[in-house]
Amino acid sequence: MKEADDLPARAAGGDAEAFGRLMQATKSNLYRFVRRYVGDAEESYDLLQETYAAAWLAIRRYDPERSFETWLRAIAINKCRDWSRRRRVRRWLLGAVDLDAPQAMAAVDPTQDAYEDLVAAQTLSRLDRAITDLPPQLKEPLLLTTIEARSHAEAAAMLGVTVKAIETRVARARRRLAQVLDPGGAQS
């Protein structure tokens, strides 16, 4: 365990092997976070690569006294925010149809044979879209505390806000998701 504890310090010193081992240790959790943030598997892989590339370029600025995962997650959040901004600009410039819109998602796979599977898939799809569509100030605390199982204090430290702000934002995010998933409720 001592060797694993030493990896962040070695990586901060420029040790590529140590950084590679840290990547291996963090990639599945980080991918899940990014995937939930952007809602697209291919884009998520690209953003994961961008995150690790940016981390390697900035590794000399990493403070080994702090959590490597927290530092890496902050980089990932910034990459996701940049991706969201670029996506909005492309849509506006191109006047593109939102491929996540319900009209674009209306085609049903004819091989789907169980009604329950269909309903579950549609609910999951709506949830994925709803999470993706949340504003960053609600999405980030929700993903960190709910999906990543981070404490409110950890999420607050990662996002540079108070614990109370995290609590409030998570509650607001959950209310919005409940509105989307409640077929009888008003959707906003």
PDB file of C-alpha atoms in Angstrom:
ATOM      1  CA  MET A   1       0.000   0.000   0.000  1.00  0.00           C
ATOM      2  CA  LYS A   2       2.953   2.289   0.660  1.00  0.00           C
ATOM      3  CA  GLU A   3       3.914   2.152  -3.010  1.00  0.00           C
ATOM      4  CA  ALA A   4       0.380   3.152  -4.078  1.00  0.00           C
ATOM      5  CA  ASP A   5       0.438   6.027  -1.590  1.00  0.00           C
ATOM      6  CA  ASP A   6       3.663   7.230  -3.225  1.00  0.00           C
ATOM      7  CA  LEU A   7       2.267   7.265  -6.774  1.00  0.00           C
ATOM      8  CA  PRO A   8       0.875  10.832  -6.729  1.00  0.00           C
ATOM      9  CA  ALA A   9       4.179  12.242  -5.460  1.00  0.00           C
ATOM     10  CA  ARG A  10       6.146  10.280  -8.048  1.00  0.00           C
ATOM     11  CA  ALA A  11       3.753  11.400 -10.798  1.00  0.00           C
ATOM     12  CA  ALA A  12       4.090  15.036  -9.659  1.00  0.00           C
ATOM     13  CA  GLY A  13       7.834  14.600 -10.108  1.00  0.00           C
ATOM     14  CA  GLY A  14       7.273  13.640 -13.745  1.00  0.00           C
ATOM     15  CA  ASP A  15       7.276   9.837 -13.401  1.00  0.00           C
ATOM     16  CA  ALA A  16       5.245   8.671 -16.423  1.00  0.00           C
ATOM     17  CA  GLU A  17       4.893   5.124 -15.077  1.00  0.00           C
ATOM     18  CA  ALA A  18       3.399   6.401 -11.813  1.00  0.00           C
ATOM     19  CA  PHE A  19       1.026   8.638 -13.762  1.00  0.00           C
ATOM     20  CA  GLY A  20       0.013   5.676 -15.928  1.00  0.00           C
ATOM     21  CA  ARG A  21      -0.789   3.624 -12.846  1.00  0.00           C
ATOM     22  CA  LEU A  22      -2.865   6.491 -11.451  1.00  0.00           C
ATOM     23  CA  MET A  23      -4.726   6.639 -14.758  1.00  0.00           C
ATOM     24  CA  GLN A  24      -5.481   2.917 -14.534  1.00  0.00           C
ATOM     25  CA  ALA A  25      -6.725   3.327 -10.968  1.00  0.00           C
ATOM     26  CA  THR A  26      -9.005   6.279 -11.726  1.00  0.00           C
ATOM     27  CA  LYS A  27     -10.229   5.757 -15.288  1.00  0.00           C
ATOM     28  CA  SER A  28     -13.416   3.763 -14.673  1.00  0.00           C
ATOM     29  CA  ASN A  29     -14.782   6.126 -12.005  1.00  0.00           C
ATOM     30  CA  LEU A  30     -13.763   9.174 -14.003  1.00  0.00           C
ATOM     31  CA  TYR A  31     -15.331   7.774 -17.185  1.00  0.00           C
ATOM     32  CA  ARG A  32     -18.638   7.143 -15.378  1.00  0.00           C
ATOM     33  CA  PHE A  33     -18.621  10.717 -14.094  1.00  0.00           C
ATOM     34  CA  VAL A  34     -17.883  12.215 -17.519  1.00  0.00           C
ATOM     35  CA  ARG A  35     -20.414   9.897 -19.205  1.00  0.00           C
ATOM     36  CA  ARG A  36     -23.149  11.056 -16.856  1.00  0.00           C
ATOM     37  CA  TYR A  37     -22.152  14.671 -17.385  1.00  0.00           C
ATOM     38  CA  VAL A  38     -22.213  14.703 -21.203  1.00  0.00           C
ATOM     39  CA  GLY A  39     -24.634  11.864 -21.909  1.00  0.00           C
ATOM     40  CA  ASP A  40     -22.677  10.477 -24.879  1.00  0.00           C
ATOM     41  CA  ALA A  41     -20.321   7.487 -24.731  1.00  0.00           C
ATOM     42  CA  GLU A  42     -18.013   8.497 -27.597  1.00  0.00           C
ATOM     43  CA  GLU A  43     -17.730  12.094 -26.431  1.00  0.00           C
ATOM     44  CA  SER A  44     -17.029  10.785 -22.934  1.00  0.00           C
ATOM     45  CA  TYR A  45     -14.040   8.762 -24.123  1.00  0.00           C
ATOM     46  CA  ASP A  46     -12.681  11.824 -25.931  1.00  0.00           C
ATOM     47  CA  LEU A  47     -13.144  14.001 -22.858  1.00  0.00           C
ATOM     48  CA  LEU A  48     -11.506  11.361 -20.672  1.00  0.00           C
ATOM     49  CA  GLN A  49      -8.457  11.410 -22.941  1.00  0.00           C
ATOM     50  CA  GLU A  50      -8.430  15.211 -22.917  1.00  0.00           C
ATOM     51  CA  THR A  51      -8.612  15.168 -19.121  1.00  0.00           C
ATOM     52  CA  TYR A  52      -5.629  12.851 -18.767  1.00  0.00           C
ATOM     53  CA  ALA A  53      -3.638  14.775 -21.374  1.00  0.00           C
ATOM     54  CA  ALA A  54      -4.315  18.058 -19.558  1.00  0.00           C
ATOM     55  CA  ALA A  55      -3.445  16.434 -16.229  1.00  0.00           C
ATOM     56  CA  TRP A  56      -0.131  15.163 -17.578  1.00  0.00           C
ATOM     57  CA  LEU A  57       0.710  18.602 -18.988  1.00  0.00           C
ATOM     58  CA  ALA A  58      -0.081  20.185 -15.606  1.00  0.00           C
ATOM     59  CA  ILE A  59       1.324  17.412 -13.397  1.00  0.00           C
ATOM     60  CA  ARG A  60       4.200  19.547 -12.104  1.00  0.00           C
ATOM     61  CA  ARG A  61       1.610  21.931 -10.607  1.00  0.00           C
ATOM     62  CA  TYR A  62      -0.147  19.114  -8.736  1.00  0.00           C
ATOM     63  CA  ASP A  63       0.353  19.234  -4.948  1.00  0.00           C
ATOM     64  CA  PRO A  64       0.896  15.645  -3.708  1.00  0.00           C
ATOM     65  CA  GLU A  65      -0.406  16.670  -0.285  1.00  0.00           C
ATOM     66  CA  ARG A  66      -3.874  16.937  -1.814  1.00  0.00           C
ATOM     67  CA  SER A  67      -6.039  14.176  -3.246  1.00  0.00           C
ATOM     68  CA  PHE A  68      -5.025  13.218  -6.788  1.00  0.00           C
ATOM     69  CA  GLU A  69      -8.585  12.160  -7.559  1.00  0.00           C
ATOM     70  CA  THR A  70      -9.978  15.517  -6.444  1.00  0.00           C
ATOM     71  CA  TRP A  71      -7.419  17.351  -8.576  1.00  0.00           C
ATOM     72  CA  LEU A  72      -8.170  15.131 -11.570  1.00  0.00           C
ATOM     73  CA  ARG A  73     -11.935  15.498 -11.111  1.00  0.00           C
ATOM     74  CA  ALA A  74     -11.595  19.302 -11.193  1.00  0.00           C
ATOM     75  CA  ILE A  75      -9.815  19.021 -14.547  1.00  0.00           C
ATOM     76  CA  ALA A  76     -12.558  16.698 -15.839  1.00  0.00           C
ATOM     77  CA  ILE A  77     -15.275  19.103 -14.721  1.00  0.00           C
ATOM     78  CA  ASN A  78     -13.574  21.921 -16.607  1.00  0.00           C
ATOM     79  CA  LYS A  79     -13.284  19.755 -19.739  1.00  0.00           C
ATOM     80  CA  CYS A  80     -16.995  18.896 -19.479  1.00  0.00           C
ATOM     81  CA  ARG A  81     -17.915  22.554 -19.072  1.00  0.00           C
ATOM     82  CA  ASP A  82     -15.843  23.456 -22.131  1.00  0.00           C
ATOM     83  CA  TRP A  83     -17.524  20.667 -24.110  1.00  0.00           C
ATOM     84  CA  SER A  84     -20.972  21.952 -23.100  1.00  0.00           C
ATOM     85  CA  ARG A  85     -20.112  25.485 -24.205  1.00  0.00           C
ATOM     86  CA  ARG A  86     -18.733  24.285 -27.562  1.00  0.00           C
ATOM     87  CA  ARG A  87     -21.829  22.141 -28.116  1.00  0.00           C
ATOM     88  CA  ARG A  88     -24.182  25.074 -27.499  1.00  0.00           C
ATOM     89  CA  VAL A  89     -22.200  27.289 -29.865  1.00  0.00           C
ATOM     90  CA  ARG A  90     -22.185  24.630 -32.630  1.00  0.00           C
ATOM     91  CA  ARG A  91     -25.931  24.149 -32.306  1.00  0.00           C
ATOM     92  CA  TRP A  92     -26.540  27.865 -32.489  1.00  0.00           C
ATOM     93  CA  LEU A  93     -24.199  28.410 -35.441  1.00  0.00           C
ATOM     94  CA  LEU A  94     -25.413  25.436 -37.430  1.00  0.00           C
ATOM     95  CA  GLY A  95     -29.040  25.635 -36.396  1.00  0.00           C
ATOM     96  CA  ALA A  96     -28.765  21.906 -35.851  1.00  0.00           C
ATOM     97  CA  VAL A  97     -31.607  19.759 -34.626  1.00  0.00           C
ATOM     98  CA  ASP A  98     -31.072  18.590 -31.082  1.00  0.00           C
ATOM     99  CA  LEU A  99     -30.466  14.866 -31.445  1.00  0.00           C
ATOM    100  CA  ASP A 100     -31.411  14.419 -27.793  1.00  0.00           C
ATOM    101  CA  ALA A 101     -34.866  15.903 -28.399  1.00  0.00           C
ATOM    102  CA  PRO A 102     -37.840  13.598 -27.855  1.00  0.00           C
ATOM    103  CA  GLN A 103     -38.738  13.783 -31.551  1.00  0.00           C
ATOM    104  CA  ALA A 104     -35.319  12.428 -32.535  1.00  0.00           C
ATOM    105  CA  MET A 105     -35.523   9.693 -29.914  1.00  0.00           C
ATOM    106  CA  ALA A 106     -39.027   8.561 -30.977  1.00  0.00           C
ATOM    107  CA  ALA A 107     -37.924   5.596 -33.106  1.00  0.00           C
ATOM    108  CA  VAL A 108     -38.382   2.355 -31.195  1.00  0.00           C
ATOM    109  CA  ASP A 109     -36.268  -0.732 -31.801  1.00  0.00           C
ATOM    110  CA  PRO A 110     -38.702  -3.314 -33.288  1.00  0.00           C
ATOM    111  CA  THR A 111     -36.754  -6.174 -31.700  1.00  0.00           C
ATOM    112  CA  GLN A 112     -37.755  -5.022 -28.238  1.00  0.00           C
ATOM    113  CA  ASP A 113     -40.065  -7.793 -27.064  1.00  0.00           C
ATOM    114  CA  ALA A 114     -40.824  -6.949 -23.446  1.00  0.00           C
ATOM    115  CA  TYR A 115     -42.922  -3.932 -22.574  1.00  0.00           C
ATOM    116  CA  GLU A 116     -41.167  -3.578 -19.214  1.00  0.00           C
ATOM    117  CA  ASP A 117     -37.765  -3.427 -20.933  1.00  0.00           C
ATOM    118  CA  LEU A 118     -39.052  -0.732 -23.243  1.00  0.00           C
ATOM    119  CA  VAL A 119     -40.454   1.337 -20.403  1.00  0.00           C
ATOM    120  CA  ALA A 120     -37.237   0.920 -18.403  1.00  0.00           C
ATOM    121  CA  ALA A 121     -35.092   1.901 -21.391  1.00  0.00           C
ATOM    122  CA  GLN A 122     -37.232   4.956 -22.089  1.00  0.00           C
ATOM    123  CA  THR A 123     -37.116   5.993 -18.440  1.00  0.00           C
ATOM    124  CA  LEU A 124     -33.356   5.564 -18.355  1.00  0.00           C
ATOM    125  CA  SER A 125     -33.015   7.525 -21.571  1.00  0.00           C
ATOM    126  CA  ARG A 126     -35.175  10.334 -20.178  1.00  0.00           C
ATOM    127  CA  LEU A 127     -33.106  10.320 -16.991  1.00  0.00           C
ATOM    128  CA  ASP A 128     -29.832  10.450 -18.941  1.00  0.00           C
ATOM    129  CA  ARG A 129     -31.126  13.355 -21.045  1.00  0.00           C
ATOM    130  CA  ALA A 130     -32.477  15.117 -17.967  1.00  0.00           C
ATOM    131  CA  ILE A 131     -29.133  14.822 -16.163  1.00  0.00           C
ATOM    132  CA  THR A 132     -27.269  15.967 -19.274  1.00  0.00           C
ATOM    133  CA  ASP A 133     -29.610  18.962 -19.618  1.00  0.00           C
ATOM    134  CA  LEU A 134     -29.223  20.132 -16.013  1.00  0.00           C
ATOM    135  CA  PRO A 135     -27.272  23.362 -15.680  1.00  0.00           C
ATOM    136  CA  PRO A 136     -23.688  22.745 -14.493  1.00  0.00           C
ATOM    137  CA  GLN A 137     -24.304  24.277 -11.067  1.00  0.00           C
ATOM    138  CA  LEU A 138     -26.921  21.552 -10.409  1.00  0.00           C
ATOM    139  CA  LYS A 139     -25.423  18.708 -12.447  1.00  0.00           C
ATOM    140  CA  GLU A 140     -21.950  18.775 -10.901  1.00  0.00           C
ATOM    141  CA  PRO A 141     -23.011  18.481  -7.227  1.00  0.00           C
ATOM    142  CA  LEU A 142     -25.606  15.836  -8.126  1.00  0.00           C
ATOM    143  CA  LEU A 143     -23.097  13.665  -9.984  1.00  0.00           C
ATOM    144  CA  LEU A 144     -20.414  14.051  -7.341  1.00  0.00           C
ATOM    145  CA  THR A 145     -22.668  13.218  -4.388  1.00  0.00           C
ATOM    146  CA  THR A 146     -25.129  10.762  -5.903  1.00  0.00           C
ATOM    147  CA  ILE A 147     -23.297   8.924  -8.653  1.00  0.00           C
ATOM    148  CA  GLU A 148     -19.774   9.252  -7.264  1.00  0.00           C
ATOM    149  CA  ALA A 149     -20.914   8.839  -3.613  1.00  0.00           C
ATOM    150  CA  ARG A 150     -18.747  11.760  -2.496  1.00  0.00           C
ATOM    151  CA  SER A 151     -19.595  13.547   0.712  1.00  0.00           C
ATOM    152  CA  HIS A 152     -21.077  17.017   0.525  1.00  0.00           C
ATOM    153  CA  ALA A 153     -17.832  18.334   2.024  1.00  0.00           C
ATOM    154  CA  GLU A 154     -15.755  16.666  -0.715  1.00  0.00           C
ATOM    155  CA  ALA A 155     -18.054  17.988  -3.445  1.00  0.00           C
ATOM    156  CA  ALA A 156     -17.911  21.470  -1.915  1.00  0.00           C
ATOM    157  CA  ALA A 157     -14.103  21.362  -1.894  1.00  0.00           C
ATOM    158  CA  MET A 158     -13.973  20.183  -5.522  1.00  0.00           C
ATOM    159  CA  LEU A 159     -16.363  22.865  -6.727  1.00  0.00           C
ATOM    160  CA  GLY A 160     -15.166  25.677  -4.491  1.00  0.00           C
ATOM    161  CA  VAL A 161     -18.531  26.284  -2.812  1.00  0.00           C
ATOM    162  CA  THR A 162     -19.989  25.761   0.655  1.00  0.00           C
ATOM    163  CA  VAL A 163     -21.475  22.518   1.920  1.00  0.00           C
ATOM    164  CA  LYS A 164     -24.839  24.281   2.226  1.00  0.00           C
ATOM    165  CA  ALA A 165     -24.646  25.274  -1.450  1.00  0.00           C
ATOM    166  CA  ILE A 166     -24.055  21.621  -2.348  1.00  0.00           C
ATOM    167  CA  GLU A 167     -27.064  20.520  -0.286  1.00  0.00           C
ATOM    168  CA  THR A 168     -29.297  23.127  -1.904  1.00  0.00           C
ATOM    169  CA  ARG A 169     -28.122  22.375  -5.438  1.00  0.00           C
ATOM    170  CA  VAL A 170     -28.520  18.607  -5.032  1.00  0.00           C
ATOM    171  CA  ALA A 171     -32.068  19.105  -3.730  1.00  0.00           C
ATOM    172  CA  ARG A 172     -32.913  21.375  -6.685  1.00  0.00           C
ATOM    173  CA  ALA A 173     -31.415  18.899  -9.157  1.00  0.00           C
ATOM    174  CA  ARG A 174     -33.454  16.056  -7.678  1.00  0.00           C
ATOM    175  CA  ARG A 175     -36.639  18.123  -7.906  1.00  0.00           C
ATOM    176  CA  ARG A 176     -35.978  18.848 -11.581  1.00  0.00           C
ATOM    177  CA  LEU A 177     -35.290  15.190 -12.316  1.00  0.00           C
ATOM    178  CA  ALA A 178     -38.466  14.153 -10.489  1.00  0.00           C
ATOM    179  CA  GLN A 179     -40.460  16.573 -12.669  1.00  0.00           C
ATOM    180  CA  VAL A 180     -39.005  15.044 -15.832  1.00  0.00           C
ATOM    181  CA  LEU A 181     -39.608  11.469 -14.714  1.00  0.00           C
ATOM    182  CA  ASP A 182     -43.139  12.077 -13.398  1.00  0.00           C
ATOM    183  CA  PRO A 183     -45.349  11.514 -16.448  1.00  0.00           C
ATOM    184  CA  GLY A 184     -48.328  13.219 -14.758  1.00  0.00           C
ATOM    185  CA  GLY A 185     -46.340  16.242 -13.591  1.00  0.00           C
ATOM    186  CA  ALA A 186     -45.486  19.439 -15.396  1.00  0.00           C
ATOM    187  CA  GLN A 187     -42.148  19.287 -17.159  1.00  0.00           C
ATOM    188  CA  SER A 188     -39.897  22.285 -17.243  1.00  0.00           C
TER     189      SER A 188
END
